[in-house]
CSV table of C-alpha atoms and ligand atoms in Angstrom, one decimal:
chain,number,residue,atom,x,y,z
A,1,UNK,CA,-8.1,1.9,-15.7
A,2,UNK,CA,-8.2,-1.4,-17.6
A,3,UNK,CA,-9.6,-4.7,-16.5
A,4,UNK,CA,-7.1,-6.9,-14.7
A,5,UNK,CA,-6.3,-10.4,-15.4
A,6,UNK,CA,-6.6,-13.1,-12.8
A,7,UNK,CA,-3.7,-15.3,-12.1
A,8,UNK,CA,-3.5,-18.9,-10.9
A,9,UNK,CA,-2.3,-19.5,-7.4
A,10,UNK,CA,-2.2,-23.1,-6.0
A,11,UNK,CA,-4.6,-24.2,-8.7
A,12,UNK,CA,-7.1,-21.4,-8.0
A,13,UNK,CA,-8.0,-18.4,-10.2
A,14,UNK,CA,-7.3,-15.3,-8.1
A,15,UNK,CA,-8.1,-11.8,-9.3
A,16,UNK,CA,-5.2,-9.5,-9.0
A,17,UNK,CA,-6.9,-6.1,-9.5
A,18,UNK,CA,-8.9,-3.8,-7.3
A,19,UNK,CA,-12.5,-4.5,-6.7
A,20,UNK,CA,-14.3,-1.2,-7.1
A,21,UNK,CA,-18.0,-0.6,-7.5
A,22,UNK,CA,-18.5,-4.2,-8.4
A,23,UNK,CA,-15.8,-4.3,-11.1
A,24,UNK,CA,-12.3,-5.6,-11.3
A,25,UNK,CA,-9.8,-2.9,-12.3
A,26,UNK,CA,-6.1,-3.1,-12.8
A,27,UNK,CA,-4.7,0.5,-12.7
A,28,UNK,CA,-1.2,1.4,-13.9
A,29,UNK,CA,1.1,0.1,-11.2
A,30,UNK,CA,1.6,-3.3,-9.6
A,31,UNK,CA,3.7,-5.1,-7.0
A,32,UNK,CA,4.9,-8.7,-6.7
A,33,UNK,CA,3.8,-11.1,-3.9
A,34,UNK,CA,5.9,-14.1,-3.1
A,35,UNK,CA,5.0,-17.4,-1.4
A,36,UNK,CA,6.9,-17.9,1.8
A,37,UNK,CA,6.9,-21.6,1.1
A,38,UNK,CA,9.6,-21.3,-1.7
A,39,UNK,CA,10.0,-17.5,-2.0
A,40,UNK,CA,8.8,-17.7,-5.7
A,41,UNK,CA,6.7,-14.9,-7.0
A,42,UNK,CA,3.1,-16.0,-7.2
A,43,UNK,CA,1.2,-12.9,-8.3
A,44,UNK,CA,1.6,-9.5,-9.7
A,45,UNK,CA,-1.0,-7.5,-7.9
A,46,UNK,CA,-2.4,-4.0,-8.7
A,47,UNK,CA,-1.0,-1.2,-6.7
A,48,UNK,CA,-3.4,1.6,-5.8
A,49,UNK,CA,-2.5,5.2,-5.6
A,50,UNK,CA,-4.8,8.1,-4.7
A,51,UNK,CA,-6.8,7.8,-7.9
A,52,UNK,CA,-7.9,4.2,-7.3
A,53,UNK,CA,-8.5,4.9,-3.6
A,54,UNK,CA,-10.7,7.9,-4.5
A,55,UNK,CA,-12.6,5.7,-6.9
A,56,UNK,CA,-13.2,3.0,-4.3
A,57,UNK,CA,-14.3,5.4,-1.6
A,58,UNK,CA,-16.5,7.2,-4.1
A,59,UNK,CA,-18.2,3.9,-5.0
A,60,UNK,CA,-18.6,3.1,-1.2
A,61,UNK,CA,-20.2,6.5,-0.6
A,62,UNK,CA,-22.5,6.1,-3.6
A,63,UNK,CA,-23.7,2.7,-2.4
A,64,UNK,CA,-24.1,3.8,1.2
A,65,UNK,CA,-27.6,5.3,1.3
A,66,UNK,CA,-29.3,2.3,-0.3
A,67,UNK,CA,-27.3,-0.2,1.8
A,68,UNK,CA,-28.1,1.7,5.0
A,69,UNK,CA,-31.8,2.0,4.1
A,70,UNK,CA,-32.1,-1.8,3.8
A,71,UNK,CA,-31.9,-2.1,7.6
A,72,UNK,CA,-30.4,-5.1,9.4
A,73,UNK,CA,-33.1,-7.5,8.2
A,74,UNK,CA,-32.6,-6.5,4.6
A,75,UNK,CA,-28.8,-6.8,4.8
A,76,UNK,CA,-28.8,-10.2,6.6
A,77,UNK,CA,-29.5,-12.4,3.5
A,78,UNK,CA,-26.5,-11.0,1.7
A,79,UNK,CA,-24.3,-11.7,4.7
A,80,UNK,CA,-25.7,-15.2,5.1
A,81,UNK,CA,-25.2,-15.9,1.4
A,82,UNK,CA,-21.6,-14.8,1.7
A,83,UNK,CA,-21.1,-17.0,4.7
A,84,UNK,CA,-22.5,-20.0,2.8
A,85,UNK,CA,-20.2,-19.2,-0.2
A,86,UNK,CA,-17.1,-19.0,2.1
A,87,UNK,CA,-18.0,-22.4,3.6
A,88,UNK,CA,-18.5,-23.8,0.1
A,89,UNK,CA,-15.0,-22.5,-1.0
A,90,UNK,CA,-13.0,-23.5,2.0
A,91,UNK,CA,-10.6,-25.5,-0.1
A,92,UNK,CA,-9.9,-22.7,-2.6
A,93,UNK,CA,-9.5,-20.1,0.2
A,94,UNK,CA,-7.3,-22.3,2.2
A,95,UNK,CA,-5.0,-23.1,-0.7
A,96,UNK,CA,-4.6,-19.5,-1.6
A,97,UNK,CA,-4.0,-18.3,1.9
A,98,UNK,CA,-1.5,-21.1,2.5
A,99,UNK,CA,0.4,-20.2,-0.7
A,100,UNK,CA,0.3,-16.5,0.1
A,101,UNK,CA,1.3,-16.4,3.8
A,102,UNK,CA,2.2,-20.0,4.7
A,103,UNK,CA,-0.4,-20.6,7.4
A,104,UNK,CA,-0.8,-24.3,8.0
A,105,UNK,CA,-3.2,-25.8,5.4
A,106,UNK,CA,-4.5,-28.1,8.0
A,107,UNK,CA,-5.8,-25.4,10.3
A,108,UNK,CA,-7.0,-23.2,7.4
A,109,UNK,CA,-9.2,-26.1,6.3
A,110,UNK,CA,-10.3,-27.2,9.7
A,111,UNK,CA,-11.2,-23.9,11.4
A,112,UNK,CA,-9.6,-20.6,10.2
A,113,UNK,CA,-11.7,-20.1,7.0
A,114,UNK,CA,-14.9,-21.4,8.7
A,115,UNK,CA,-14.4,-18.8,11.3
A,116,UNK,CA,-14.5,-16.1,8.6
A,117,UNK,CA,-17.9,-17.5,7.5
A,118,UNK,CA,-19.0,-17.5,11.1
A,119,UNK,CA,-18.3,-13.8,11.3
A,120,UNK,CA,-20.7,-13.0,8.5
A,121,UNK,CA,-23.3,-15.5,9.8
A,122,UNK,CA,-23.1,-14.2,13.4
A,123,UNK,CA,-23.3,-10.6,12.4
A,124,UNK,CA,-26.3,-11.1,10.2
A,125,UNK,CA,-28.1,-12.3,13.4
A,126,UNK,CA,-26.5,-9.9,15.8
A,127,UNK,CA,-27.4,-6.8,13.8
A,128,UNK,CA,-31.0,-7.9,13.7
A,129,UNK,CA,-31.1,-8.5,17.4
A,130,UNK,CA,-29.2,-5.2,18.2
A,131,UNK,CA,-31.9,-3.3,20.0
A,132,UNK,CA,-32.8,0.3,20.2
A,133,UNK,CA,-33.5,1.4,23.8
A,134,UNK,CA,-36.7,3.3,24.8
A,135,UNK,CA,-37.6,4.9,28.1
A,136,UNK,CA,-39.8,7.6,29.6
A,137,UNK,CA,-38.5,10.5,31.5
A,138,UNK,CA,-39.4,14.1,32.3
A,139,UNK,CA,-42.6,14.1,30.3
A,140,UNK,CA,-40.9,12.7,27.1
A,141,UNK,CA,-40.3,9.4,25.3
A,142,UNK,CA,-36.5,8.8,24.8
A,143,UNK,CA,-35.3,6.5,22.1
A,144,UNK,CA,-31.6,5.7,21.3
A,145,UNK,CA,-31.5,5.2,17.5
A,146,UNK,CA,-28.5,3.6,15.8
A,147,UNK,CA,-27.8,4.8,12.3
A,148,UNK,CA,-25.0,3.4,10.1
A,149,UNK,CA,-22.0,5.6,10.2
A,150,UNK,CA,-21.0,5.7,6.5
A,151,UNK,CA,-18.2,4.3,4.4
A,152,UNK,CA,-15.6,2.5,6.5
A,153,UNK,CA,-11.9,2.0,5.8
A,154,UNK,CA,-10.5,-1.3,6.9
A,155,UNK,CA,-6.8,-2.0,7.0
A,156,UNK,CA,-5.6,-5.5,7.8
A,157,UNK,CA,-2.3,-7.1,8.6
A,158,UNK,CA,-0.5,-10.0,6.8
A,159,UNK,CA,-0.6,-12.6,9.6
A,160,UNK,CA,-4.2,-13.8,9.4
A,161,UNK,CA,-5.4,-11.9,6.3
A,162,UNK,CA,-8.7,-13.6,5.6
A,163,UNK,CA,-10.0,-14.1,9.2
A,164,UNK,CA,-9.0,-10.7,10.4
A,165,UNK,CA,-10.6,-9.0,7.4
A,166,UNK,CA,-13.9,-10.8,7.8
A,167,UNK,CA,-13.7,-9.9,11.5
A,168,UNK,CA,-13.9,-6.2,10.6
A,169,UNK,CA,-15.8,-6.3,7.3
A,170,UNK,CA,-18.7,-8.4,8.7
A,171,UNK,CA,-19.8,-6.1,11.5
A,172,UNK,CA,-19.3,-3.0,9.3
A,173,UNK,CA,-21.6,-4.4,6.6
A,174,UNK,CA,-24.1,-5.7,9.1
A,175,UNK,CA,-24.3,-2.3,10.8
A,176,UNK,CA,-25.0,-0.7,7.4
A,177,UNK,CA,-21.7,0.8,6.6
A,178,UNK,CA,-20.1,0.3,3.2
A,179,UNK,CA,-16.5,-0.8,3.1
A,180,UNK,CA,-13.2,-0.2,1.4
A,181,UNK,CA,-10.7,-2.9,2.5
A,182,UNK,CA,-7.0,-2.7,2.0
A,183,UNK,CA,-5.3,-6.0,2.7
A,184,UNK,CA,-1.6,-6.2,3.7
A,185,UNK,CA,0.9,-6.2,0.8
A,186,UNK,CA,2.6,-9.3,2.0
A,187,UNK,CA,-0.5,-11.5,1.8
A,188,UNK,CA,-3.2,-9.8,-0.4
A,189,UNK,CA,-4.7,-12.7,-2.2
A,190,UNK,CA,-7.3,-14.3,0.0
A,191,UNK,CA,-9.1,-11.0,0.3
A,192,UNK,CA,-9.3,-10.9,-3.5
A,193,UNK,CA,-11.2,-14.2,-3.3
A,194,UNK,CA,-13.4,-12.7,-0.6
A,195,UNK,CA,-14.4,-9.9,-2.9
A,196,UNK,CA,-15.1,-12.5,-5.7
A,197,UNK,CA,-17.4,-14.3,-3.3
A,198,UNK,CA,-19.1,-11.1,-2.2
A,199,UNK,CA,-20.0,-10.4,-5.8
A,200,UNK,CA,-21.2,-14.0,-6.2
A,201,UNK,CA,-23.4,-13.4,-3.1
A,202,UNK,CA,-25.1,-10.6,-5.0
A,203,UNK,CA,-23.7,-7.8,-2.8
A,204,UNK,CA,-24.8,-4.5,-4.5
A,205,UNK,CA,-21.9,-2.8,-6.4
A,206,UNK,CA,-19.9,-0.5,-4.1
A,207,UNK,CA,-21.0,-2.0,-0.8
A,208,UNK,CA,-17.8,-4.0,-0.5
A,209,UNK,CA,-14.6,-2.8,-2.2
A,210,UNK,CA,-11.0,-3.9,-2.1
A,211,UNK,CA,-8.0,-1.8,-3.0
A,212,UNK,CA,-4.7,-3.6,-3.2
A,213,UNK,CA,-1.4,-1.8,-2.5
A,214,UNK,CA,1.3,-0.5,-0.2
A,215,UNK,CA,0.5,0.8,3.3
A,216,UNK,CA,2.2,4.2,2.9
A,217,UNK,CA,0.5,4.7,-0.5
A,218,UNK,CA,-3.0,3.1,-0.7
A,219,UNK,CA,-3.4,2.7,3.0
A,220,UNK,CA,-2.5,6.3,3.9
A,221,UNK,CA,-4.7,7.6,1.1
A,222,UNK,CA,-7.6,5.5,2.3
A,223,UNK,CA,-7.5,6.4,6.0
A,224,UNK,CA,-7.2,10.1,5.2
A,225,UNK,CA,-10.0,10.2,2.6
A,226,UNK,CA,-12.6,12.9,3.6
A,227,UNK,CA,-15.6,10.7,2.8
A,228,UNK,CA,-14.5,7.9,5.2
A,229,UNK,CA,-16.5,7.9,8.4
A,230,UNK,CA,-14.9,5.0,10.3
A,231,UNK,CA,-11.3,3.6,10.3
A,232,UNK,CA,-10.6,0.1,11.6
A,233,UNK,CA,-7.0,-1.1,11.7
A,234,UNK,CA,-4.9,-4.0,12.9
A,235,UNK,CA,-1.1,-3.8,12.7
A,236,UNK,CA,1.8,-2.3,14.5
A,237,UNK,CA,1.8,0.5,17.1
A,238,UNK,CA,3.9,2.7,14.8
A,239,UNK,CA,1.4,2.5,11.9
A,240,UNK,CA,-1.5,2.7,14.4
A,241,UNK,CA,-0.3,6.1,15.6
A,242,UNK,CA,0.0,7.4,12.0
A,243,UNK,CA,-3.5,6.1,11.2
A,244,UNK,CA,-4.9,7.6,14.4
A,245,UNK,CA,-3.5,11.0,13.4
A,246,UNK,CA,-5.0,10.7,9.9
A,247,UNK,CA,-8.4,9.8,11.4
A,248,UNK,CA,-8.2,12.6,13.9
A,249,UNK,CA,-7.6,15.2,11.2
A,250,UNK,CA,-11.0,14.3,9.8
A,251,UNK,CA,-12.5,13.8,13.3
A,252,UNK,CA,-13.3,10.2,12.4
A,253,UNK,CA,-13.5,7.4,15.1
A,254,UNK,CA,-11.0,4.7,14.7
A,255,UNK,CA,-10.2,1.3,16.4
A,256,UNK,CA,-6.7,-0.1,16.4
A,257,UNK,CA,-5.5,-3.5,17.5
A,258,UNK,CA,-1.7,-3.1,17.7
A,259,UNK,CA,-0.2,-6.4,18.8
A,260,UNK,CA,1.0,-7.6,22.1
A,261,UNK,CA,3.7,-9.0,24.3
A,262,UNK,CA,1.4,-11.3,26.4
A,263,UNK,CA,2.6,-13.0,29.6
A,264,UNK,CA,2.0,-16.7,30.1
A,265,UNK,CA,2.1,-17.1,33.9
A,266,UNK,CA,2.5,-20.5,35.4
A,267,UNK,CA,2.0,-20.9,39.2
A,268,UNK,CA,3.2,-23.8,41.2
A,269,UNK,CA,-0.4,-25.0,41.8
A,270,UNK,CA,-1.0,-25.4,38.0
A,271,UNK,CA,-1.2,-28.6,35.8
A,272,UNK,CA,2.4,-28.4,34.7
A,273,UNK,CA,2.0,-30.8,31.7
A,274,UNK,CA,-0.8,-28.7,30.3
A,275,UNK,CA,1.0,-25.4,31.0
A,276,UNK,CA,4.2,-26.6,29.3
A,277,UNK,CA,2.3,-28.0,26.3
A,278,UNK,CA,0.5,-24.7,25.9
A,279,UNK,CA,3.8,-22.8,26.3
A,280,UNK,CA,5.3,-24.8,23.4
A,281,UNK,CA,2.1,-24.1,21.5
A,282,UNK,CA,3.0,-20.4,21.5
A,283,UNK,CA,5.4,-21.3,18.6
A,284,UNK,CA,2.4,-22.2,16.4
A,285,UNK,CA,2.0,-20.1,13.3
A,286,UNK,CA,5.7,-19.4,13.7
A,287,UNK,CA,4.8,-17.0,16.5
A,288,UNK,CA,3.2,-14.6,14.1
A,289,UNK,CA,0.2,-14.2,16.4
A,290,UNK,CA,-0.6,-11.0,18.2
A,291,UNK,CA,-2.3,-12.8,21.1
A,292,UNK,CA,0.5,-15.2,21.8
A,293,UNK,CA,1.9,-15.5,25.3
A,294,UNK,CA,5.5,-14.7,24.4
A,295,UNK,CA,6.8,-14.0,27.9
A,296,UNK,CA,6.9,-17.2,30.0
A,297,UNK,CA,6.6,-16.2,33.6
A,298,UNK,CA,7.3,-19.3,35.8
A,299,UNK,CA,7.1,-19.5,39.6
A,300,UNK,CA,10.7,-20.1,40.7
A,301,UNK,CA,10.2,-23.4,42.5
A,302,UNK,CA,8.9,-25.1,39.3
A,303,UNK,CA,11.4,-23.7,36.8
A,304,UNK,CA,13.2,-27.0,36.3
A,305,UNK,CA,10.1,-29.2,36.2
A,306,UNK,CA,8.5,-26.8,33.7
A,307,UNK,CA,11.5,-26.5,31.5
A,308,UNK,CA,11.9,-30.3,31.2
A,309,UNK,CA,8.3,-30.6,30.0
A,310,UNK,CA,8.6,-27.5,27.8
A,311,UNK,CA,11.7,-28.8,26.0
A,312,UNK,CA,10.0,-32.2,25.4
A,313,UNK,CA,6.9,-30.5,23.9
A,314,UNK,CA,9.0,-28.2,21.7
A,315,UNK,CA,11.0,-31.2,20.5
A,316,UNK,CA,7.8,-32.5,19.1
A,317,UNK,CA,7.3,-29.5,16.8
A,318,UNK,CA,7.9,-30.3,13.1
A,319,UNK,CA,9.2,-27.4,11.0
A,320,UNK,CA,8.5,-27.5,7.3
A,321,UNK,CA,6.1,-27.0,4.4
A,322,UNK,CA,2.7,-25.7,5.6
A,323,UNK,CA,0.9,-27.9,3.1
A,324,UNK,CA,2.0,-31.1,4.8
A,325,UNK,CA,-0.1,-32.5,7.6
A,326,UNK,CA,2.8,-33.2,10.0
A,327,UNK,CA,4.1,-29.7,9.9
A,328,UNK,CA,3.4,-27.6,13.0
A,329,UNK,CA,5.7,-24.6,12.4
A,330,UNK,CA,5.8,-23.0,8.9
A,331,UNK,CA,8.1,-20.5,7.3
A,332,UNK,CA,7.9,-16.8,8.3
A,333,UNK,CA,6.1,-14.5,5.9
A,334,UNK,CA,8.9,-12.8,4.2
A,335,UNK,CA,12.7,-12.6,4.0
A,336,UNK,CA,12.6,-9.1,5.5
A,337,UNK,CA,10.7,-10.4,8.4
A,338,UNK,CA,13.2,-13.2,9.0
A,339,UNK,CA,15.9,-10.5,9.1
A,340,UNK,CA,13.8,-8.6,11.7
A,341,UNK,CA,13.3,-11.7,13.9
A,342,UNK,CA,17.0,-12.7,13.6
A,343,UNK,CA,17.9,-9.1,14.5
A,344,UNK,CA,16.0,-9.2,17.7
A,345,UNK,CA,17.8,-12.5,18.7
A,346,UNK,CA,21.2,-11.2,17.7
A,347,UNK,CA,20.8,-7.9,19.7
A,348,UNK,CA,19.5,-9.9,22.7
A,349,UNK,CA,22.6,-12.1,22.7
A,350,UNK,CA,25.0,-9.2,22.1
A,351,UNK,CA,23.3,-7.5,25.1
A,352,UNK,CA,24.1,-10.5,27.3
A,353,UNK,CA,20.8,-12.3,27.4
A,354,UNK,CA,21.0,-16.0,27.7
A,355,UNK,CA,20.0,-18.3,24.8
A,356,UNK,CA,18.2,-21.4,26.2
A,357,UNK,CA,17.4,-23.0,22.9
A,358,UNK,CA,17.1,-22.3,19.1
A,359,UNK,CA,18.2,-18.9,17.8
A,360,UNK,CA,19.0,-19.8,14.2
A,361,UNK,CA,17.6,-19.4,10.7
A,362,UNK,CA,17.0,-22.7,8.9
A,363,UNK,CA,16.3,-23.5,5.3
A,364,UNK,CA,14.2,-21.0,3.4
A,365,UNK,CA,12.2,-18.8,5.7
A,366,UNK,CA,12.1,-21.2,8.6
A,367,UNK,CA,13.3,-20.1,12.0
A,368,UNK,CA,14.1,-22.3,15.0
A,369,UNK,CA,11.8,-22.2,18.0
A,370,UNK,CA,13.8,-20.0,20.3
A,371,UNK,CA,13.9,-19.4,24.1
A,372,UNK,CA,15.8,-16.6,25.7
A,373,UNK,CA,16.3,-16.0,29.4
A,374,UNK,CA,16.8,-12.3,29.9
A,375,UNK,CA,19.1,-10.9,32.5
A,376,UNK,CA,17.2,-7.6,32.7
A,377,UNK,CA,13.4,-7.0,32.8
A,378,UNK,CA,13.8,-4.0,30.6
A,379,UNK,CA,15.7,-5.8,27.8
A,380,UNK,CA,14.5,-5.2,24.3
A,381,UNK,CA,13.6,-8.8,23.8
A,382,UNK,CA,11.2,-8.6,26.8
A,383,UNK,CA,9.7,-5.3,25.9
A,384,UNK,CA,9.2,-5.4,22.1
A,385,UNK,CA,6.9,-7.6,20.0
A,386,UNK,CA,9.1,-10.0,17.9
A,387,UNK,CA,6.2,-11.6,16.0
A,388,UNK,CA,8.3,-14.7,15.4
A,389,UNK,CA,9.0,-18.0,17.2
A,390,UNK,CA,10.9,-16.4,20.0
A,391,UNK,CA,9.8,-16.6,23.7
A,392,UNK,CA,11.5,-15.3,26.8
A,393,UNK,CA,11.6,-17.0,30.2
A,394,UNK,CA,11.5,-15.1,33.5
A,395,UNK,CA,10.8,-16.4,37.0
A,396,UNK,CA,8.8,-14.9,39.8
A,397,UNK,CA,8.5,-15.4,43.6
A,398,UNK,CA,4.8,-14.9,44.4
A,399,UNK,CA,1.5,-13.6,43.1
A,400,UNK,CA,2.5,-9.9,43.5
A,401,UNK,CA,5.8,-10.5,41.7
A,402,UNK,CA,4.0,-12.3,38.9
A,403,UNK,CA,1.6,-9.4,38.4
A,404,UNK,CA,4.4,-6.9,38.5
A,405,UNK,CA,6.3,-8.8,35.7
A,406,UNK,CA,3.1,-9.4,33.7
A,407,UNK,CA,2.4,-5.6,33.7
A,408,UNK,CA,6.0,-4.6,33.0
A,409,UNK,CA,5.6,-3.8,29.2
A,410,UNK,CA,3.8,-1.0,27.5
A,411,UNK,CA,1.6,-3.6,25.7
A,412,UNK,CA,-1.7,-4.9,27.1
A,413,UNK,CA,-3.5,-7.2,24.6
A,414,UNK,CA,-3.7,-10.6,26.2
A,415,UNK,CA,-2.5,-12.8,29.1
A,416,UNK,CA,-2.5,-16.5,29.9
A,417,UNK,CA,-2.6,-17.8,33.5
A,418,UNK,CA,-2.1,-21.4,34.6
A,419,UNK,CA,-3.2,-22.1,38.2
A,420,UNK,CA,-5.3,-24.6,40.1
A,421,UNK,CA,-6.9,-21.9,42.2
A,422,UNK,CA,-10.1,-20.0,41.3
A,423,UNK,CA,-9.4,-17.2,43.7
A,424,UNK,CA,-5.9,-16.7,42.2
A,425,UNK,CA,-7.3,-16.9,38.7
A,426,UNK,CA,-9.8,-14.1,39.6
A,427,UNK,CA,-7.2,-11.9,41.4
A,428,UNK,CA,-4.4,-12.3,38.9
A,429,UNK,CA,-6.8,-12.1,35.9
A,430,UNK,CA,-8.2,-8.8,37.3
A,431,UNK,CA,-4.7,-7.4,38.0
A,432,UNK,CA,-3.1,-8.1,34.6
A,433,UNK,CA,-3.5,-5.2,32.2
A,434,UNK,CA,-5.0,-6.7,29.1
A,435,UNK,CA,-8.1,-7.0,26.9
A,436,UNK,CA,-8.4,-10.7,27.3
A,437,UNK,CA,-7.0,-13.2,29.9
A,438,UNK,CA,-7.2,-17.0,29.4
A,439,UNK,CA,-7.0,-19.2,32.4
A,440,UNK,CA,-5.7,-22.8,31.8
A,441,UNK,CA,-6.5,-22.4,28.1
A,442,UNK,CA,-5.6,-20.3,25.1
A,443,UNK,CA,-7.2,-18.8,22.0
A,444,UNK,CA,-10.7,-20.2,22.5
A,445,UNK,CA,-12.7,-17.0,22.0
A,446,UNK,CA,-16.4,-16.4,21.7
A,447,UNK,CA,-16.8,-14.1,18.7
A,448,UNK,CA,-19.4,-12.0,20.6
A,449,UNK,CA,-17.0,-11.1,23.4
A,450,UNK,CA,-15.2,-7.8,23.4
A,451,UNK,CA,-11.8,-7.8,21.8
A,452,UNK,CA,-9.0,-5.2,21.9
A,453,UNK,CA,-6.1,-3.9,23.9
A,454,UNK,CA,-4.9,-1.3,26.4
A,455,UNK,CA,-1.7,0.6,26.4
A,456,UNK,CA,0.2,0.5,23.1
A,457,UNK,CA,-1.9,-2.6,22.2
A,458,UNK,CA,-4.6,-0.5,20.9
A,459,UNK,CA,-7.7,1.6,21.3
A,460,UNK,CA,-11.4,0.6,21.0
A,461,UNK,CA,-13.1,-2.7,21.1
A,462,UNK,CA,-14.4,-5.1,18.4
A,463,UNK,CA,-16.5,-8.2,18.6
A,464,UNK,CA,-20.2,-8.7,19.1
A,465,UNK,CA,-22.3,-5.6,19.7
A,466,UNK,CA,-19.1,-3.7,20.6
A,467,UNK,CA,-18.2,-3.6,16.9
A,468,UNK,CA,-21.8,-2.7,15.9
A,469,UNK,CA,-21.5,0.2,18.3
A,470,UNK,CA,-18.4,1.3,16.5
A,471,UNK,CA,-19.9,1.2,13.1
A,472,UNK,CA,-23.0,3.1,14.2
A,473,UNK,CA,-23.8,6.6,15.2
A,474,UNK,CA,-26.0,6.8,18.3
A,475,UNK,CA,-28.8,9.4,18.3
A,476,UNK,CA,-31.2,10.4,21.0
A,477,UNK,CA,-34.8,10.9,19.7
A,478,UNK,CA,-36.9,12.7,22.4
A,479,UNK,CA,-40.7,13.1,21.9
A,480,UNK,CA,-43.0,15.2,24.1
A,481,UNK,CA,-45.4,12.9,25.8
A,482,UNK,CA,-48.9,12.9,24.4
A,483,UNK,CA,-47.8,15.0,21.3
A,484,UNK,CA,-47.9,12.2,18.8
A,485,UNK,CA,-50.4,9.5,18.0
B,1,ADP,P1,3.5,-4.9,10.1
B,1,ADP,O1,4.6,-4.2,10.7
B,1,ADP,O2,3.0,-6.1,10.9
B,1,ADP,O3,3.6,-5.2,8.7
B,1,ADP,P2,2.0,-2.6,9.6
B,1,ADP,O4,1.3,-1.9,10.7
B,1,ADP,O5,3.1,-2.0,8.9
B,1,ADP,O6,2.3,-4.0,10.2
B,1,ADP,O7,0.9,-3.0,8.5
B,1,ADP,C1,-0.4,-3.4,8.8
B,1,ADP,C2,-1.3,-2.8,7.6
B,1,ADP,O8,-1.2,-1.4,7.6
B,1,ADP,C3,-0.9,-3.3,6.3
B,1,ADP,O9,-2.1,-3.5,5.5
B,1,ADP,C4,-0.1,-2.1,5.7
B,1,ADP,O10,-0.2,-2.0,4.3
B,1,ADP,C5,-0.9,-0.9,6.3
B,1,ADP,N1,-0.1,0.3,6.5
B,1,ADP,C6,1.2,0.5,6.7
B,1,ADP,N2,1.6,1.8,6.7
B,1,ADP,C7,0.4,2.5,6.6
B,1,ADP,C8,0.1,3.9,6.6
B,1,ADP,N3,1.0,4.8,6.8
B,1,ADP,N4,-1.3,4.2,6.4
B,1,ADP,C9,-2.2,3.3,6.3
B,1,ADP,N5,-1.9,1.9,6.3
B,1,ADP,C10,-0.7,1.5,6.4
């Protein structure tokens, strides 16, 4: 393997190789990544095969005993330094992520990158506070010890590459695991900058490694590597199943967050202006958000009043270049993805579903905010995640009907409920099958709360101590009373 060159993206030097054992390595093969803003190639990125993956996992395995032995207090300063470096490099990270996946520059600068720093800062503290439990029973002292699990494989999706990677890497490192991260091939670059910053933070070689490459090649080799002790994945249900099978072959625990088809339920006792504005906000990030409430479920008496407000709010969206302040909806990630989103809309219309607004591709990779009123609850457009600016609208009669519709897909990641009644919020929130329910709000989330899905939305929980549990092995130590000093 030779040393890779970096390339300049949006005025920032970005390494294009793999980061293995503290060094940048190019390997033999590469792939091209394009910017969704103008579809121009912006980087030629190293493409790992089994050899590079084996080297990265080997480096993680070698670094593991010393990293684990540091303990939470010994690891915390590295995580804090990395958090500080992320904060000091918001502009660079935001510019690269904007060029690579077209997330709005404004929100990257204002909150998305900072949330990545917060993940490292939070987990430095949480791991130190993560307590072992002691109790006396049957003439013995019992103690639950938590030991770091070993090298962890982390596979992340293209829609929020930086934030979602830090969301997994931070708890893994804090718990004492070493990490091999494989970012998604459509947006690999911000994670390369993360590796650069980890090195600058003095992270010992091999503690944090990044292999770049294609899911079926590098990803598959990584999750099935025999030295990997944990697998954490965010992506599609289809890939999640493959990764689960690979982890199961090695009897390795895995978590998977696999997207959603969340309901946004509006009752007739809700603040309609707020509900309609939030519904229009589901087009943010061009709908490439797993937590989005993409199925609007509206109580039948307020359909007209809701739609009037919804249309007015959607009309205020500005489609365009994510670098411009006024833009609220940016281009989709990739031409193949635009085809996929357009395919969903075309099939829905051919199947007799009613187009309420939008439905068309625009310049470049932009796609109109689209609303479809299905004629059947089992229509594909209601049942499958589109991951684009496409919502559906269904009406319901009463609470029971709303709950029935909300639970009528195989997904169960998130739900949004608009109501003026606390009793109803509690009842409906409890009844909707999901990992998180927001009432009269959306997307505000405490990073220490549990996060994950039910049904085909995933398995396992991340966030707070739940992620530390995942990256640790629990052991019971039992000592005969009075036998030790
Ligand atoms: P999407 O359909 O949203 O692109 P995927 O589930 O295909 O989502 O991809 C999410 C991540 O999983 C990406 O990093 C991708 O490279 C990786 N991936 C895809 N296929 C596999 C696989 N067979 N094994 C491991 N990782 C994979």
